[in-house]
Coordinates of C-alpha atoms in Angstrom, one line a residue:
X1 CA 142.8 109.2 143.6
X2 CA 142.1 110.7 147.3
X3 CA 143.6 114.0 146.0
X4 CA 141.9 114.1 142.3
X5 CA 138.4 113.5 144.2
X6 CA 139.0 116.5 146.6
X7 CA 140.4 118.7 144.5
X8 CA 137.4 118.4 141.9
X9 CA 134.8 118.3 144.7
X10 CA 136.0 121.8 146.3
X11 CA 136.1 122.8 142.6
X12 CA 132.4 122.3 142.1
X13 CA 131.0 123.6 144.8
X14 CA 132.5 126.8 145.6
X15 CA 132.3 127.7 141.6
X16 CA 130.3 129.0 139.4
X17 CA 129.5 130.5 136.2
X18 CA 128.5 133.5 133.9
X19 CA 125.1 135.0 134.8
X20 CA 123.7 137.9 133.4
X21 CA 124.7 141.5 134.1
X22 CA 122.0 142.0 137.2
X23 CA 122.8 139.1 139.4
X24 CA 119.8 136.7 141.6
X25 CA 119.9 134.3 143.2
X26 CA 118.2 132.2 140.4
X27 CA 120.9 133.4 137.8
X28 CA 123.6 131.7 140.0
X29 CA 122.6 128.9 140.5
X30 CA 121.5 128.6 136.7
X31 CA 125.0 129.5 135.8
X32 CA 126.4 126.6 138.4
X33 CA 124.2 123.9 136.6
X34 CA 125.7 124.8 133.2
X35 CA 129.0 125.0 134.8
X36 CA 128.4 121.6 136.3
X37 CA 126.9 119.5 133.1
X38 CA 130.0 121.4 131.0
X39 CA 132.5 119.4 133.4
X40 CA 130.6 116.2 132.6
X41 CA 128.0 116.0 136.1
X42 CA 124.7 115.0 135.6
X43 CA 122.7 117.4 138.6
X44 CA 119.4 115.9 140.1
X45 CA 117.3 118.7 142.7
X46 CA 115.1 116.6 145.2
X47 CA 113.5 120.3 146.0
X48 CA 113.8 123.6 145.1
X49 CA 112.1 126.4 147.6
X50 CA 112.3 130.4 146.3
X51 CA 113.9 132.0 143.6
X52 CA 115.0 135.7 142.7
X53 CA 116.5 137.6 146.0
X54 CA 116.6 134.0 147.8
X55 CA 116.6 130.5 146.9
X56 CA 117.2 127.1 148.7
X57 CA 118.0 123.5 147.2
X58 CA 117.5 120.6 148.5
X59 CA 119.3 117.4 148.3
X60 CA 121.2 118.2 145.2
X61 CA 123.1 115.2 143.6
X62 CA 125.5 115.7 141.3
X63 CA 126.9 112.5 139.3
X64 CA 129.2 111.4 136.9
X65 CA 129.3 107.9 135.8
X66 CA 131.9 106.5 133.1
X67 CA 131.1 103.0 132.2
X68 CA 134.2 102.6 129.7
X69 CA 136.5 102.7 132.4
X70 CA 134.4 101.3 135.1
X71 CA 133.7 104.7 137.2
X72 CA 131.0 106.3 139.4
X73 CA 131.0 109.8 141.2
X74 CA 128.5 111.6 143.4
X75 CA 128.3 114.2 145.1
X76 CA 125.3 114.5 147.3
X77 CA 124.4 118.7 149.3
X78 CA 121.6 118.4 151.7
X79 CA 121.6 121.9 151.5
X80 CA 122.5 124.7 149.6
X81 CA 121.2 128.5 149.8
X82 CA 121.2 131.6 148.3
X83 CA 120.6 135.0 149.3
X84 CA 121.2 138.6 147.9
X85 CA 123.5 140.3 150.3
X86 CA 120.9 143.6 150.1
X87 CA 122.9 145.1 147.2
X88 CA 123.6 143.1 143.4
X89 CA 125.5 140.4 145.4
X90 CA 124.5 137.1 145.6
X91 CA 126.0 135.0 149.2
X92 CA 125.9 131.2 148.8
X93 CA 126.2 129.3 151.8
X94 CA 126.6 125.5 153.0
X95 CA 124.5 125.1 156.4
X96 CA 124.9 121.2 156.3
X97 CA 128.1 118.9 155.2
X98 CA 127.8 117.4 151.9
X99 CA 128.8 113.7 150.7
X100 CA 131.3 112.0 148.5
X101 CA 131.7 108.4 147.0
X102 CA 133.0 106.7 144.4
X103 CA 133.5 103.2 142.9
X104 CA 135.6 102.0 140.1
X105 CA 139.3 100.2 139.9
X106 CA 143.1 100.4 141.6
X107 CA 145.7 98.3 141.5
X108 CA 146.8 95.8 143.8
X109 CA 149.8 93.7 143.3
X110 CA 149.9 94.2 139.9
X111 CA 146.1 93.1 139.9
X112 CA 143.0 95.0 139.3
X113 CA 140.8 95.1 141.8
X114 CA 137.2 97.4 143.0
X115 CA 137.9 100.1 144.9
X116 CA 134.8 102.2 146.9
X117 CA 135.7 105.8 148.5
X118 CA 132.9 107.5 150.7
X119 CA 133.1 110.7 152.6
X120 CA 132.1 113.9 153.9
X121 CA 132.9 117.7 153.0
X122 CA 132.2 120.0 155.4
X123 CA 131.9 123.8 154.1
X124 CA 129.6 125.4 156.7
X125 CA 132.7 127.2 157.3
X126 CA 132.7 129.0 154.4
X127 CA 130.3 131.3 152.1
X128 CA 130.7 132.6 148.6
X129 CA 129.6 135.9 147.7
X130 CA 129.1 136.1 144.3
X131 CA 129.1 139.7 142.4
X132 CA 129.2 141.3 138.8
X133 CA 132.3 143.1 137.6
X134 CA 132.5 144.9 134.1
X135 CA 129.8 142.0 132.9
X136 CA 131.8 139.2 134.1
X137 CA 130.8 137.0 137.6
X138 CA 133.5 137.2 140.0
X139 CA 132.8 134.6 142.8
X140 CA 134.9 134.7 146.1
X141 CA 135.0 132.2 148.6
X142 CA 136.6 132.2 151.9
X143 CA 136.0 130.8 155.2
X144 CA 138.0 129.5 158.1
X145 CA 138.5 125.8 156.9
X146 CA 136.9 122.9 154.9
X147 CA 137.2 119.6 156.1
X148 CA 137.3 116.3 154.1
X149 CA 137.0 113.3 155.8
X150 CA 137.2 109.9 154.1
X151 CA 134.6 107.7 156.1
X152 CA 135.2 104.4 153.7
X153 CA 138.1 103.0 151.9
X154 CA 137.4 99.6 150.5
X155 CA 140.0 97.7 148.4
X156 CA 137.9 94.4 147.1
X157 CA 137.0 92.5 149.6
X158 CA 138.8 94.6 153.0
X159 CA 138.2 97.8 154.4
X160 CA 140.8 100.2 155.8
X161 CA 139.4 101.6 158.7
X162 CA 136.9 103.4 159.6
X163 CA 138.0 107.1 159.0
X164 CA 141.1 106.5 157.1
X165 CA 142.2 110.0 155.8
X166 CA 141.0 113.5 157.0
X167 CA 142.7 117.1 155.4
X168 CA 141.4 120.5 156.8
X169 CA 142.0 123.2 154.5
X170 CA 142.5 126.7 156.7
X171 CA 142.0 130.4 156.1
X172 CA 140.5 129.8 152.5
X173 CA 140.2 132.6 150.5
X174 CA 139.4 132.0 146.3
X175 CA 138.7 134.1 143.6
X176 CA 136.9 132.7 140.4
X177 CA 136.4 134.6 137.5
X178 CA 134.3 133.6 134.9
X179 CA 134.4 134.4 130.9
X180 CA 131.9 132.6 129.8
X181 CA 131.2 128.7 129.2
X182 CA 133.7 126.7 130.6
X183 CA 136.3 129.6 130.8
X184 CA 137.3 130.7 134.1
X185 CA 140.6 132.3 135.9
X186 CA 140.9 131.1 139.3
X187 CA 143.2 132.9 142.5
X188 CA 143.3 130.9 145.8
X189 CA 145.5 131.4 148.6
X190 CA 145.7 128.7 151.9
X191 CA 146.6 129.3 155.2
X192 CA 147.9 125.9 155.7
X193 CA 146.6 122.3 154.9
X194 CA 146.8 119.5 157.9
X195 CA 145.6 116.0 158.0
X196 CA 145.6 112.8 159.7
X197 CA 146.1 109.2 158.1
X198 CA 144.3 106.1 160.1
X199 CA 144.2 103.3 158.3
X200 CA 144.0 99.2 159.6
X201 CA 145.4 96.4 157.6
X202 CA 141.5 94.7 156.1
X203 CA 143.4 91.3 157.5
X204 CA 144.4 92.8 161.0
X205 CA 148.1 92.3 160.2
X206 CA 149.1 95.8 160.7
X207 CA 148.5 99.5 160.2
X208 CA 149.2 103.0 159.2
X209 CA 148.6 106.2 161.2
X210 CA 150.1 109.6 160.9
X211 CA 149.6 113.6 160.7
X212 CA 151.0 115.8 157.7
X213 CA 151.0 119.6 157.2
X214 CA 151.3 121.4 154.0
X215 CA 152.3 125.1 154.7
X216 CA 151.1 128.8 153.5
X217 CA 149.9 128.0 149.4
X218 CA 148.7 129.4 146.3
X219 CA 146.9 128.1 143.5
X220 CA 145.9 129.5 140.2
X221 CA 144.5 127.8 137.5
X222 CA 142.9 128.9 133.7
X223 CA 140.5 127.1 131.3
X224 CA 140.0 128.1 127.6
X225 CA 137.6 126.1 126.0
X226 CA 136.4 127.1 122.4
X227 CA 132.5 127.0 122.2
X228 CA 130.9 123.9 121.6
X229 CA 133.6 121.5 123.4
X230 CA 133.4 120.5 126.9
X231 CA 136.1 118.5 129.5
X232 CA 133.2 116.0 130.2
X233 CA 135.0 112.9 129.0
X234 CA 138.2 111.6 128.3
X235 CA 137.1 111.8 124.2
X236 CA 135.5 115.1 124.5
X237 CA 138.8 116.8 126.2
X238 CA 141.3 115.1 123.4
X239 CA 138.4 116.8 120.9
X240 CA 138.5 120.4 122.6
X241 CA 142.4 120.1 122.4
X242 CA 142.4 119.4 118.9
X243 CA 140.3 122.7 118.9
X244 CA 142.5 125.1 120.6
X245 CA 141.9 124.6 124.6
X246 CA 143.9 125.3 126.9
X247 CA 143.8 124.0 130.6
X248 CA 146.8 125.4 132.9
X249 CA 147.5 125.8 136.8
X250 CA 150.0 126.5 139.2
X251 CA 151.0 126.3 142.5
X252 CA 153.2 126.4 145.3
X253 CA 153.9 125.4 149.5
X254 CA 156.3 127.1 152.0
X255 CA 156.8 123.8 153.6
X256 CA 155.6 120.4 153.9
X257 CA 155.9 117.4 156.9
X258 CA 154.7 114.0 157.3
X259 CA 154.8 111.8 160.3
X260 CA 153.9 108.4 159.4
X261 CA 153.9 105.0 162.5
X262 CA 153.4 101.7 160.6
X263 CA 152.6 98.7 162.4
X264 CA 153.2 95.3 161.1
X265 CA 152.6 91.7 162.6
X266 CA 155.8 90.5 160.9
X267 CA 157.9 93.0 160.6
X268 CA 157.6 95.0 163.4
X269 CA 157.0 98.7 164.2
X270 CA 158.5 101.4 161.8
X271 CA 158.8 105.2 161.9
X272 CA 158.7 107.3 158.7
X273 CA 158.9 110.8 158.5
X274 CA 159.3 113.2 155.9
X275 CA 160.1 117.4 155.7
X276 CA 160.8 119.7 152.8
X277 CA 161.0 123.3 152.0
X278 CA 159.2 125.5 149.6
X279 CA 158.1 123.3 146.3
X280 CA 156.1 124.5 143.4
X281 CA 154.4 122.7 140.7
X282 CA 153.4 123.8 136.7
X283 CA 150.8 122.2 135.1
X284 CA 149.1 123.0 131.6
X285 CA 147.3 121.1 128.2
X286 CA 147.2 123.6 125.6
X287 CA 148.6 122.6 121.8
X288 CA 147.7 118.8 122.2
X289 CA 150.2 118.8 124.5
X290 CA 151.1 117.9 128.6
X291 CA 153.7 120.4 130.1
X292 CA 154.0 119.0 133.2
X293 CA 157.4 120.7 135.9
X294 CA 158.0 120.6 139.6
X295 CA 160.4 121.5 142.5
X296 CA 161.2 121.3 145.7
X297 CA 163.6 121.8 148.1
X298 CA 165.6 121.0 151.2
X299 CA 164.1 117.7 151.1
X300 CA 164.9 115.0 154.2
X301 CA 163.7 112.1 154.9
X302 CA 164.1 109.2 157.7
X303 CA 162.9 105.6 158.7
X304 CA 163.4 103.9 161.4
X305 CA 162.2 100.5 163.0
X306 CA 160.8 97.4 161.3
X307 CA 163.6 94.9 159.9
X308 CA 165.7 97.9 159.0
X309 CA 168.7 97.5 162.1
X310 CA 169.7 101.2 161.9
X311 CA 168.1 104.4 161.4
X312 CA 167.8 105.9 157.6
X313 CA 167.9 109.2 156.9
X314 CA 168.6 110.7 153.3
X315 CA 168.5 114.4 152.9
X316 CA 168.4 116.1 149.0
X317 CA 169.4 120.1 148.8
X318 CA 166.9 120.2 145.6
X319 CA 164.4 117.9 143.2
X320 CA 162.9 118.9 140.3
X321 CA 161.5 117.5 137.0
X322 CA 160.4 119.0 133.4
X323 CA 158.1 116.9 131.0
X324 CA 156.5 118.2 127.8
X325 CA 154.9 115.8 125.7
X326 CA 152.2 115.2 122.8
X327 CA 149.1 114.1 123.5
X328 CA 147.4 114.2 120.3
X329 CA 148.1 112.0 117.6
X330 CA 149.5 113.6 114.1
X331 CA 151.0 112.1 110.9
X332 CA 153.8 114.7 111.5
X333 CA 156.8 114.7 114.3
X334 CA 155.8 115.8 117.3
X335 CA 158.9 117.5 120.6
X336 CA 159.0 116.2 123.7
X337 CA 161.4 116.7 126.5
X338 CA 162.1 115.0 129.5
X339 CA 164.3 116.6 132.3
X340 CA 165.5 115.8 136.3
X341 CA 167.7 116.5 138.6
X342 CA 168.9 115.7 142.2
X343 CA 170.8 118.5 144.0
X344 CA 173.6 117.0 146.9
X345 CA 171.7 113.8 147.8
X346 CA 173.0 112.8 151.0
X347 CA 172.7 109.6 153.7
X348 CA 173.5 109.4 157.0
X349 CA 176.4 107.6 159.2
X350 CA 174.5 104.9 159.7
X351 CA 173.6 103.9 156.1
X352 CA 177.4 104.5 154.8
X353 CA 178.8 102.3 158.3
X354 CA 176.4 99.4 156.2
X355 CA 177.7 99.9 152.7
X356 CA 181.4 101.3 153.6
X357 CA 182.4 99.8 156.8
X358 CA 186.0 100.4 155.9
X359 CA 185.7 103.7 155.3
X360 CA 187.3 104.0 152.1
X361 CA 184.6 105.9 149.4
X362 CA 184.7 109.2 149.4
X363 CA 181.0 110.2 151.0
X364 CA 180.6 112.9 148.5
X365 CA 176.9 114.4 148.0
X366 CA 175.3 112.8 144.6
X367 CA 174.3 114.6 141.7
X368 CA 172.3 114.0 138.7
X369 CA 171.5 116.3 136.0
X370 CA 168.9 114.5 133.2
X371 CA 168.0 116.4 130.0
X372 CA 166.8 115.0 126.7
X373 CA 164.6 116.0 124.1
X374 CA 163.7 115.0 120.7
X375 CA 160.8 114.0 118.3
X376 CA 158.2 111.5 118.6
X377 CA 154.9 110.2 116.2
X378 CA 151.7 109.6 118.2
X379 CA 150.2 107.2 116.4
X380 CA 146.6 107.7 118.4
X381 CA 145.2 110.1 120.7
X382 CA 146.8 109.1 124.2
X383 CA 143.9 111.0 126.3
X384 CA 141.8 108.6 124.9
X385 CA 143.9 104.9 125.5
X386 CA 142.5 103.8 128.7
X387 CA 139.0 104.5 127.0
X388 CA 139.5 102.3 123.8
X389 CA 141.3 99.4 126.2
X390 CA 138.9 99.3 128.7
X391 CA 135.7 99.0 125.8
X392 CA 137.9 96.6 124.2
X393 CA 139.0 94.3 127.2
X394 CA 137.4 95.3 129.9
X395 CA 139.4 96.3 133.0
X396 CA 140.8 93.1 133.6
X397 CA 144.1 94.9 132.6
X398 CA 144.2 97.9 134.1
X399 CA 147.5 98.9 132.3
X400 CA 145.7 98.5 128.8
X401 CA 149.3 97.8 127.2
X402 CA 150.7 94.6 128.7
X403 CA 150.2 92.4 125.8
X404 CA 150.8 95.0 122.9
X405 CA 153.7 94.3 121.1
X406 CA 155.8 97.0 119.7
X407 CA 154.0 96.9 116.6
X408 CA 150.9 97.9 118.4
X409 CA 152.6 100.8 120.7
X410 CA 150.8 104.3 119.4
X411 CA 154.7 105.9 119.5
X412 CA 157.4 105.6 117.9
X413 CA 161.0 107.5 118.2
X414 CA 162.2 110.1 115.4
X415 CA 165.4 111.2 117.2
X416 CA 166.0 111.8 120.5
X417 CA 168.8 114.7 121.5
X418 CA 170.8 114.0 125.3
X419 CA 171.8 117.5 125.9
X420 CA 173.4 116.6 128.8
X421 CA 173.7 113.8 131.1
X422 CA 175.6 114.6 134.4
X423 CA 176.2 112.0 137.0
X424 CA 178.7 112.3 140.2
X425 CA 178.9 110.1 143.2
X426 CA 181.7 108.7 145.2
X427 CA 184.3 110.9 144.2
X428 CA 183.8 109.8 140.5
X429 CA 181.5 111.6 138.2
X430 CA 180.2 111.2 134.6
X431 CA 178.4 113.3 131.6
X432 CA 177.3 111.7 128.4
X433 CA 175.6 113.8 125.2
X434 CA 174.7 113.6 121.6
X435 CA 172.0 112.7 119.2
X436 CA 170.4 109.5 117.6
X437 CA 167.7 109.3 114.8
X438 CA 165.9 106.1 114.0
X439 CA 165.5 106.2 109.6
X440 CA 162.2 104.4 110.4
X441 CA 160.5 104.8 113.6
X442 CA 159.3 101.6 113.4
X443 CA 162.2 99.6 114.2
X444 CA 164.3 101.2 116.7
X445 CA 167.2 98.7 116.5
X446 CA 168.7 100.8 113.7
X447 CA 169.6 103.9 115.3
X448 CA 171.9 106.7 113.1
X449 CA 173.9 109.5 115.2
X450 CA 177.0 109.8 117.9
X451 CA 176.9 109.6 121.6
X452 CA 179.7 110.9 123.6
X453 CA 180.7 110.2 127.2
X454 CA 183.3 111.6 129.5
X455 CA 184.6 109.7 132.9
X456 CA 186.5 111.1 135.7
X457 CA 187.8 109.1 138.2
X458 CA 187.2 105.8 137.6
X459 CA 189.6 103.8 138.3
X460 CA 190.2 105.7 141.2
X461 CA 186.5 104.5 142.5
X462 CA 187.9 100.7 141.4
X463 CA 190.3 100.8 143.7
X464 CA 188.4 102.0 146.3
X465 CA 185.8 99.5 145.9
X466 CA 189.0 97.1 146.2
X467 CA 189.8 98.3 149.5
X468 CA 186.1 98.7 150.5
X469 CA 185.8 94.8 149.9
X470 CA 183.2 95.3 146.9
X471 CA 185.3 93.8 144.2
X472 CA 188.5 91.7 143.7
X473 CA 192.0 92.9 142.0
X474 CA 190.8 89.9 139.7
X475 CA 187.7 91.7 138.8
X476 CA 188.5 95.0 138.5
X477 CA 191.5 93.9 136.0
X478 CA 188.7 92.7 134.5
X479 CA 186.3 95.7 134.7
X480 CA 189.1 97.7 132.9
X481 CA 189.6 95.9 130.3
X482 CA 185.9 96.3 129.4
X483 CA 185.9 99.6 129.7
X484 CA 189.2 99.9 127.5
X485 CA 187.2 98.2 124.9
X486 CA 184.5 101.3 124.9
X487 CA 186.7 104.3 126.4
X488 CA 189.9 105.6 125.9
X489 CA 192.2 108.2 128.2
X490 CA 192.2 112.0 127.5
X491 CA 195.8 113.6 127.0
X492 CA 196.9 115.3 130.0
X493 CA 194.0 114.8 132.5
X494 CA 194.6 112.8 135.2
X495 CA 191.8 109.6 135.3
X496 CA 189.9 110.9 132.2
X497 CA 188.4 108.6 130.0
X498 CA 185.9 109.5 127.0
X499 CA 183.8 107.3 124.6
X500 CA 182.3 108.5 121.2
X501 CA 179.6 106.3 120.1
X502 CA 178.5 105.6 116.4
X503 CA 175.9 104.2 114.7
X504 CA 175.5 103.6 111.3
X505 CA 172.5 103.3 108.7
X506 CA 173.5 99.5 108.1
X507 CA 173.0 98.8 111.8
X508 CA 177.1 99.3 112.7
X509 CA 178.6 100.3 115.9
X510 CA 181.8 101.8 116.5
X511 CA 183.3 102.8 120.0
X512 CA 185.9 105.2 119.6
X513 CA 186.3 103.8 115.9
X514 CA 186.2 100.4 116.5
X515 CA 183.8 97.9 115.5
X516 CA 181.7 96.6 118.1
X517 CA 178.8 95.4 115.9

């Protein structure tokens, strides 16, 4: 929530909009309103002083309330002004910090529960200078830093502190390029992004207080909305989809690190701390659909303290995750695809002296490989769910989709491919693929197609976990004649079992060609 908040903030007031071919002052800020009220803010000037070569506002407040989901927004600038740099250019600057809070709901312990944010922006750092380039504005803003400070974080009834979260952006430098409407390109580059976390238990049990550093980054992000359609609401953006826009953006770190110290009244003091390498992410809606992937790399992480005896430390050579998935509701099958892996996932001495005290697994980095694809029917537009649930029940539920059954659920499976499930950890590994179909989405308990699975190593790892003092001879004699009953050994490789899966159109299941159902 902290993130979405600053992220749109910065967004609004370092942007702008198309303005005609000779740029003022007045013209800028004329395009920022339209900009503004496109993105669903309502903007309220308690004075306005110039206009043409120079203009200055006063007190602008810019607000966005959403009563169906419980929401409020504002944005409050004591001061903005505008001034042509002595040619066509237009500098906008930020003399005084500006103001952020907003209200609506979280989740707390599986509860639902009022949540207030309040904060300050500070951009007298920076200045934009906005310019016109073959009849297109081209705004670029840079500056030293911008700081956000969170002043108020209120869960219910408790506050966290008071100045739970501040993140200094350095060495901005953004390019925005509008093409008219709500249509923009958008280059920005970071020096580095630092921060501090402060925040006290509401009951005085404990705390939380750390520093984090996100290194060298670059953003870029596009909008394409056809004219007429907006991103103001939940409804309007599922609307502008159905219409052809597209919303994508990119970006990437050289590094990131997190320090955290947690205090506790019962369970004592605990150390957490987190580093990484470079890590990207790929975000777009264009189609009716969320393509959603992410990396990153030479991940470690290590605790340390509290009721945890020994220090925990887990190290991953890579992470990265694919989703792309409809958003818009059809009458027709719509793909999806759902992928993730873990490159060489790794734990310490200490954690493997807990679990393996006789030393007998083989400590092996872990991998998993996760890709599956397939077709889906979106019943309803799923932009629009926590709309229609929170007008219907108010936001009592947060989740909107406890209590509906599966009759209720707005998708249902068409067939789902596993191209490929990989799996290896303790010396054993696993991979599983194939493809099921479901004759009527509506009941997925008859599913049609073949799954096969390939072991290695098995009943090696059984023994092991005999000698590790996991298991009994008793129960592993048992474990393998279970998985006799679904696998059977591959001809001339050692420890190799396989498993092909059927099912039938009259509900059947055969393992391997026996019945099991």
């Amino acid at each position: 929530m902290i993130l979405r908040l600053t992220s749109s903030t910065i967004a609004l007031l370092v942007a702008t909009a198309p303005a005609a071919f000779s740029l003022t002052a007045d013209q800028v800020w004329d395009a920022w309103e339209t900009y503004m009220a496109g993105s669903g803010y309502e903007v309220a000037i308690g004075s306005r002083e110039g206009g043409g070569d120079a203009l200055t506002l006063k007190d602008v407040v810019l607000s966005m309330a959403d009563e169906k989901v419980g929401t409020h927004t504002t944005i409050t600038l004591p001061t903005i002004r505008m001034s042509q740099t002595g040619g066509a250019d237009v500098r906008t600057e930020y003399p005084d910090p500006a103001s952020f809070a907003f209200t609506g709901k979280t989740m707390d312990a599986g509860e639902s529960v009022d949540m207030t944010i309040e904060g300050t922006l500070d951009l007298t750092g920076l200045e934009t200078i906005s310019r016109e380039d073959g009849g297109r504005q081209v705004d670029t803003t840079k500056g030293a830093e911008a700081v956000i400070t969170l002043t108020r974080l209120d869960v219910e009834d408790g506050s966290f502190g008071g100045t739970p979260f501040t993140m200094t952006l350095h060495d901005l430098d953004s390019s925005n390029t509008f093409l008219g409407g709500l249509n923009v390109t958008t280059e920005s580059r970071i020096g580095s992004i630092t921060g501090t976390i402060d925040m006290v238990d509401p009951e005085g049990e404990g705390s939380v207080k750390g520093e984090f550093e996100l290194g060298a980054s670059e953003f870029s992000s596009q909008s394409d909305f056809p004219e007429g359609h907006d991103s103001s609401s939940a409804s309007a953006l599922a609307e502008a989809l159905r219409a052809g826009a597209v919303l994508a953006g990119k970006g990437s770190f050289a590094s990131l690190s997190m320090d955290l110290a947690v205090t506790s009244a019962t369970e004592g003091d605990t150390s957490l701390a987190m580093t990484s390498g470079t890590g990207s992410v790929d975000f777009g809606l264009e189609g009716g659909r969320l393509n959603y992937q992410g990396d990153l790399t030479d991940l470690d992480y290590s605790l340390e303290g509290g009721e945890i005896p020994f220090p925990v430390q887990v190290a991953l050579s890579a992470v990265s995750f694919d989703i792309q998935f409809p958003l818009l509701g059809s009458e027709e099958p719509q793909p999806f695809k759902l992928a993730y892996s873990l490159g060489d996932l790794t734990l310490n001495d200490a954690i493997w002296g807990v679990i393996d005290q006789q030393g007998a697994l083989p400590h092996d980095p872990a991998n998993l490989d996760l890709d599956l694809t397939g077709e889906l029917l979106v019943h309803e537009d799923l932009l629009t769910l926590a709309e229609k649930a929170a007008a219907e029940d108010g936001m009592d539920d947060m989740d909107g989709m406890d209590d509906m059954g599966m009759d209720d659920s707005p998708i249902s499976p068409v067939s789902f491919t596993l191209n490929q499930l990989a799996l290896a950890a303790v010396g054993a590994s696993a991979t599983a693929n194939g493809t099921v179909s479901f004759p009527d989405p509506a009941n997925v308990e008859v599913a049609v197609g073949t799954l096969n699975a390939e072991y290695k190593g098995l009943n090696g790892l059984m023994d092991k976990l005999v000698t590790a003092g996991f298991v009994t001879n008793e129960d592993v004699q048992g474990m393998r004649m279970m998985l006799m009953m679904f696998a059977k050994p591959v001809d001339g490789q050692e420890d190799t079992l396989q498993t092909t899966l059927e099912m039938k159109e009259d509900g059947s299941i055969f393992a391997n060609g026996m019945q099991l159902k």
